[in-house]
Amino acid sequence: MQANALMFCAEDRLVWDQLFTRQIKTIEHVSYAPFKKGLEALGFHAGHIPRFEEINETIGQLTGWQIYPVPGLIDNRHFFEQMMGRRFGSTQWLRKLSQLDYLEEPDMFHDVFGHIPLLTDPAIAEFLEGLANVANKHLDNEEVIEAIARIYWYTVEFGLVQEGTKIKIYGAGILSSIGESDFCLSVRANRIPFDLEKVIDTPYVKDKFQEQYFVLYSITQLKNVLKNLEMKYKINN
Ligand SMILES: [Fe+2]
């Protein structure tokens, strides 16, 4: 993969700098501890837009994951096939300065800042691979793929987890959004215990804050989620 540093303009660097600086402050006390550890291990900071080869060196050593460039959202088949081989697609472009607060589609700040630190956490790294393994057995079954997409959405994108006495954020969709980082832990948000059947029955929304957040009692619960998911669709297929 070629270095992507040359592709970035002055506005990109300003966008990364501003988003990074304010988001780090916002989530300092509310993000899942391994996320912060991952940020440190990767050496992400405000003054430098990370290069894919730098990222791959670190996550490759820690959990064997790699990232590869994608233009934006990709279809489920490709997404899960790649993820089964511990390959995670990331965009290589950044939003404009006028879009700092909200962008409907994922850009590099979401993909890299939000997702990549979690790929250094073995619990999340194994869960993602496991989810992709199940998906790849059911690629022609729309119902199962939709169920897995919802599980992905309410965990890796918008998940919360109990850490000691506090509820922390591990979902990349929240960690990369200044508004939702505050909202999801506020009294206005609806937080409920993670329940696989309920998650599968809950369609997701993309253009506003989530109507509910599913809270894991511990990140280790993800192992049970996978086991139960496999069992559910083994019986039905
Ligand atoms: Fe995402």
GROMACS .gro file of C-alpha atoms and ligand atoms in nm:
model
  238
    1MET     CA    1   0.000   0.000   0.000
    2GLN     CA    2   0.131   0.345  -0.091
    3ALA     CA    3   0.178   0.619   0.166
    4ASN     CA    4  -0.132   0.832   0.170
    5ALA     CA    5   0.019   1.138   0.339
    6LEU     CA    6   0.066   1.323   0.010
    7MET     CA    7  -0.305   1.308  -0.065
    8PHE     CA    8  -0.400   1.536   0.222
    9CYS     CA    9  -0.445   1.911   0.186
   10ALA     CA   10  -0.421   2.186   0.449
   11GLU     CA   11  -0.795   2.166   0.520
   12ASP     CA   12  -0.767   1.790   0.583
   13ARG     CA   13  -0.491   1.845   0.835
   14LEU     CA   14  -0.697   2.114   1.010
   15VAL     CA   15  -1.002   1.888   1.019
   16TRP     CA   16  -0.804   1.600   1.171
   17ASP     CA   17  -0.638   1.834   1.419
   18GLN     CA   18  -0.964   1.995   1.535
   19LEU     CA   19  -1.167   1.674   1.547
   20PHE     CA   20  -0.894   1.487   1.731
   21THR     CA   21  -0.832   1.762   1.988
   22ARG     CA   22  -1.192   1.814   2.086
   23GLN     CA   23  -1.291   1.448   2.074
   24ILE     CA   24  -1.005   1.339   2.301
   25LYS     CA   25  -1.126   1.589   2.560
   26THR     CA   26  -1.487   1.482   2.526
   27ILE     CA   27  -1.428   1.110   2.572
   28GLU     CA   28  -1.138   1.124   2.815
   29HIS     CA   29  -1.340   0.994   3.110
   30VAL     CA   30  -1.610   0.803   2.929
   31SER     CA   31  -1.435   0.578   2.678
   32TYR     CA   32  -1.370   0.207   2.731
   33ALA     CA   33  -1.017   0.171   2.879
   34PRO     CA   34  -0.871  -0.051   2.600
   35PHE     CA   35  -0.976   0.215   2.346
   36LYS     CA   36  -0.752   0.470   2.519
   37LYS     CA   37  -0.475   0.213   2.546
   38GLY     CA   38  -0.511   0.147   2.173
   39LEU     CA   39  -0.490   0.518   2.090
   40GLU     CA   40  -0.164   0.535   2.284
   41ALA     CA   41  -0.021   0.219   2.127
   42LEU     CA   42  -0.097   0.357   1.781
   43GLY     CA   43   0.055   0.694   1.869
   44PHE     CA   44  -0.239   0.886   1.722
   45HIS     CA   45  -0.218   1.258   1.785
   46ALA     CA   46  -0.364   1.586   1.666
   47GLY     CA   47  -0.077   1.700   1.447
   48HIS     CA   48  -0.056   1.397   1.219
   49ILE     CA   49  -0.307   1.215   1.000
   50PRO     CA   50  -0.207   0.850   1.047
   51ARG     CA   51  -0.077   0.657   0.746
   52PHE     CA   52  -0.215   0.314   0.674
   53GLU     CA   53   0.126   0.148   0.679
   54GLU     CA   54   0.200   0.290   1.025
   55ILE     CA   55  -0.134   0.165   1.152
   56ASN     CA   56  -0.086  -0.178   0.996
   57GLU     CA   57   0.251  -0.223   1.156
   58THR     CA   58   0.105  -0.170   1.504
   59ILE     CA   59  -0.223  -0.361   1.474
   60GLY     CA   60  -0.050  -0.637   1.280
   61GLN     CA   61   0.185  -0.693   1.571
   62LEU     CA   62  -0.082  -0.666   1.840
   63THR     CA   63  -0.377  -0.862   1.701
   64GLY     CA   64  -0.291  -0.955   1.343
   65TRP     CA   65  -0.544  -0.713   1.190
   66GLN     CA   66  -0.476  -0.498   0.883
   67ILE     CA   67  -0.669  -0.211   0.730
   68TYR     CA   68  -0.723  -0.158   0.359
   69PRO     CA   69  -0.865   0.142   0.171
   70VAL     CA   70  -1.233   0.157   0.071
   71PRO     CA   71  -1.421   0.447  -0.091
   72GLY     CA   72  -1.706   0.442   0.163
   73LEU     CA   73  -1.965   0.190   0.275
   74ILE     CA   74  -1.913  -0.146   0.107
   75ASP     CA   75  -2.152  -0.434   0.051
   76ASN     CA   76  -2.199  -0.691   0.325
   77ARG     CA   77  -2.048  -0.982   0.132
   78HIS     CA   78  -1.720  -0.803   0.069
   79PHE     CA   79  -1.719  -0.652   0.419
   80PHE     CA   80  -1.759  -0.988   0.597
   81GLU     CA   81  -1.530  -1.182   0.362
   82GLN     CA   82  -1.248  -0.937   0.433
   83MET     CA   83  -1.322  -0.924   0.805
   84MET     CA   84  -1.297  -1.301   0.831
   85GLY     CA   85  -0.930  -1.259   0.729
   86ARG     CA   86  -0.884  -0.983   0.991
   87ARG     CA   87  -0.896  -0.710   0.728
   88PHE     CA   88  -1.091  -0.395   0.806
   89GLY     CA   89  -1.189  -0.145   0.534
   90SER     CA   90  -1.122   0.222   0.601
   91THR     CA   91  -1.185   0.536   0.400
   92GLN     CA   92  -0.891   0.763   0.320
   93TRP     CA   93  -1.070   1.095   0.295
   94LEU     CA   94  -1.177   1.346   0.557
   95ARG     CA   95  -1.490   1.555   0.593
   96LYS     CA   96  -1.480   1.930   0.528
   97LEU     CA   97  -1.434   2.191   0.801
   98SER     CA   98  -1.802   2.279   0.763
   99GLN     CA   99  -1.895   1.920   0.855
  100LEU     CA  100  -1.707   1.882   1.183
  101ASP     CA  101  -2.017   1.812   1.391
  102TYR     CA  102  -2.196   1.564   1.172
  103LEU     CA  103  -2.146   1.352   0.863
  104GLU     CA  104  -2.388   1.079   0.767
  105GLU     CA  105  -2.137   0.854   0.590
  106PRO     CA  106  -1.817   0.724   0.749
  107ASP     CA  107  -1.500   0.924   0.675
  108MET     CA  108  -1.144   0.856   0.784
  109PHE     CA  109  -1.193   1.020   1.122
  110HIS     CA  110  -1.472   0.778   1.200
  111ASP     CA  111  -1.293   0.474   1.055
  112VAL     CA  112  -0.945   0.542   1.189
  113PHE     CA  113  -1.003   0.729   1.515
  114GLY     CA  114  -1.324   0.541   1.603
  115HIS     CA  115  -1.249   0.185   1.495
  116ILE     CA  116  -0.876   0.121   1.477
  117PRO     CA  117  -0.784   0.160   1.847
  118LEU     CA  118  -1.035  -0.116   1.922
  119LEU     CA  119  -0.865  -0.350   1.677
  120THR     CA  120  -0.576  -0.356   1.925
  121ASP     CA  121  -0.808  -0.507   2.188
  122PRO     CA  122  -0.810  -0.889   2.164
  123ALA     CA  123  -1.173  -0.910   2.287
  124ILE     CA  124  -1.303  -0.688   2.008
  125ALA     CA  125  -1.061  -0.828   1.748
  126GLU     CA  126  -1.185  -1.183   1.815
  127PHE     CA  127  -1.548  -1.078   1.823
  128LEU     CA  128  -1.525  -0.911   1.482
  129GLU     CA  129  -1.358  -1.211   1.326
  130GLY     CA  130  -1.615  -1.442   1.487
  131LEU     CA  131  -1.905  -1.231   1.363
  132ALA     CA  132  -1.759  -1.242   1.012
  133ASN     CA  133  -1.719  -1.621   1.035
  134VAL     CA  134  -2.089  -1.662   1.111
  135ALA     CA  135  -2.184  -1.415   0.838
  136ASN     CA  136  -1.976  -1.597   0.580
  137LYS     CA  137  -2.173  -1.918   0.643
  138HIS     CA  138  -2.497  -1.736   0.563
  139LEU     CA  139  -2.409  -1.490   0.288
  140ASP     CA  140  -2.714  -1.584   0.082
  141ASN     CA  141  -2.956  -1.561   0.373
  142GLU     CA  142  -3.076  -1.202   0.396
  143GLU     CA  143  -3.242  -1.252   0.733
  144VAL     CA  144  -2.921  -1.374   0.899
  145ILE     CA  145  -2.707  -1.105   0.736
  146GLU     CA  146  -2.949  -0.837   0.854
  147ALA     CA  147  -2.939  -0.982   1.207
  148ILE     CA  148  -2.558  -0.975   1.204
  149ALA     CA  149  -2.556  -0.621   1.067
  150ARG     CA  150  -2.777  -0.516   1.359
  151ILE     CA  151  -2.549  -0.689   1.611
  152TYR     CA  152  -2.251  -0.513   1.454
  153TRP     CA  153  -2.438  -0.183   1.470
  154TYR     CA  154  -2.536  -0.209   1.837
  155THR     CA  155  -2.194  -0.331   1.950
  156VAL     CA  156  -1.897  -0.219   1.742
  157GLU     CA  157  -2.067   0.101   1.622
  158PHE     CA  158  -2.294   0.210   1.908
  159GLY     CA  159  -2.213  -0.016   2.201
  160LEU     CA  160  -2.176   0.071   2.568
  161VAL     CA  161  -2.013  -0.149   2.831
  162GLN     CA  162  -2.007  -0.163   3.208
  163GLU     CA  163  -1.657  -0.096   3.342
  164GLY     CA  164  -1.648  -0.118   3.721
  165THR     CA  165  -1.930   0.103   3.846
  166LYS     CA  166  -1.943   0.314   3.531
  167ILE     CA  167  -2.089   0.275   3.185
  168LYS     CA  168  -1.827   0.341   2.916
  169ILE     CA  169  -1.838   0.387   2.539
  170TYR     CA  170  -1.676   0.136   2.304
  171GLY     CA  171  -1.883   0.195   1.987
  172ALA     CA  172  -1.688   0.370   1.712
  173GLY     CA  173  -1.995   0.558   1.588
  174ILE     CA  174  -2.021   0.725   1.928
  175LEU     CA  175  -1.648   0.767   1.993
  176SER     CA  176  -1.609   0.962   1.669
  177SER     CA  177  -1.914   1.186   1.728
  178ILE     CA  178  -1.896   1.482   1.963
  179GLY     CA  179  -2.273   1.512   2.002
  180GLU     CA  180  -2.346   1.145   2.057
  181SER     CA  181  -2.057   1.098   2.305
  182ASP     CA  182  -2.239   1.337   2.537
  183PHE     CA  183  -2.590   1.228   2.452
  184CYS     CA  184  -2.554   0.851   2.501
  185LEU     CA  185  -2.456   0.886   2.866
  186SER     CA  186  -2.700   1.167   2.945
  187VAL     CA  187  -3.036   1.133   3.121
  188ARG     CA  188  -3.206   1.182   2.783
  189ALA     CA  189  -3.069   0.857   2.638
  190ASN     CA  190  -3.231   0.518   2.678
  191ARG     CA  191  -2.975   0.259   2.797
  192ILE     CA  192  -3.081  -0.103   2.832
  193PRO     CA  193  -2.897  -0.429   2.905
  194PHE     CA  194  -2.770  -0.605   2.592
  195ASP     CA  195  -3.013  -0.872   2.480
  196LEU     CA  196  -2.941  -1.063   2.160
  197GLU     CA  197  -3.304  -1.117   2.057
  198LYS     CA  198  -3.392  -0.756   2.124
  199VAL     CA  199  -3.093  -0.635   1.922
  200ILE     CA  200  -3.191  -0.855   1.628
  201ASP     CA  201  -3.546  -0.714   1.648
  202THR     CA  202  -3.429  -0.352   1.650
  203PRO     CA  203  -3.376  -0.183   1.313
  204TYR     CA  204  -3.108   0.083   1.322
  205VAL     CA  205  -3.127   0.450   1.232
  206LYS     CA  206  -2.852   0.635   1.056
  207ASP     CA  207  -2.957   0.997   1.050
  208LYS     CA  208  -3.009   1.075   1.419
  209PHE     CA  209  -2.894   0.964   1.764
  210GLN     CA  210  -2.985   0.607   1.854
  211GLU     CA  211  -3.320   0.552   2.025
  212GLN     CA  212  -3.158   0.302   2.260
  213TYR     CA  213  -2.810   0.190   2.355
  214PHE     CA  214  -2.741  -0.171   2.451
  215VAL     CA  215  -2.507  -0.206   2.748
  216LEU     CA  216  -2.283  -0.514   2.790
  217TYR     CA  217  -2.227  -0.621   3.151
  218SER     CA  218  -1.863  -0.680   3.049
  219ILE     CA  219  -1.678  -0.697   2.719
  220THR     CA  220  -1.647  -1.074   2.779
  221GLN     CA  221  -2.022  -1.096   2.710
  222LEU     CA  222  -1.935  -1.070   2.341
  223LYS     CA  223  -1.817  -1.432   2.353
  224ASN     CA  224  -2.164  -1.543   2.460
  225VAL     CA  225  -2.321  -1.324   2.194
  226LEU     CA  226  -2.125  -1.514   1.929
  227LYS     CA  227  -2.204  -1.855   2.078
  228ASN     CA  228  -2.575  -1.777   2.097
  229LEU     CA  229  -2.576  -1.634   1.747
  230GLU     CA  230  -2.417  -1.947   1.603
  231MET     CA  231  -2.659  -2.167   1.792
  232LYS     CA  232  -2.960  -1.967   1.681
  233TYR     CA  233  -2.883  -1.994   1.313
  234LYS     CA  234  -2.753  -2.350   1.327
  235ILE     CA  235  -3.096  -2.461   1.445
  236ASN     CA  236  -3.287  -2.254   1.192
  237ASN     CA  237  -3.086  -2.346   0.884
  238FE      FE  238  -1.805   0.238   1.147
   0.00000   0.00000   0.00000
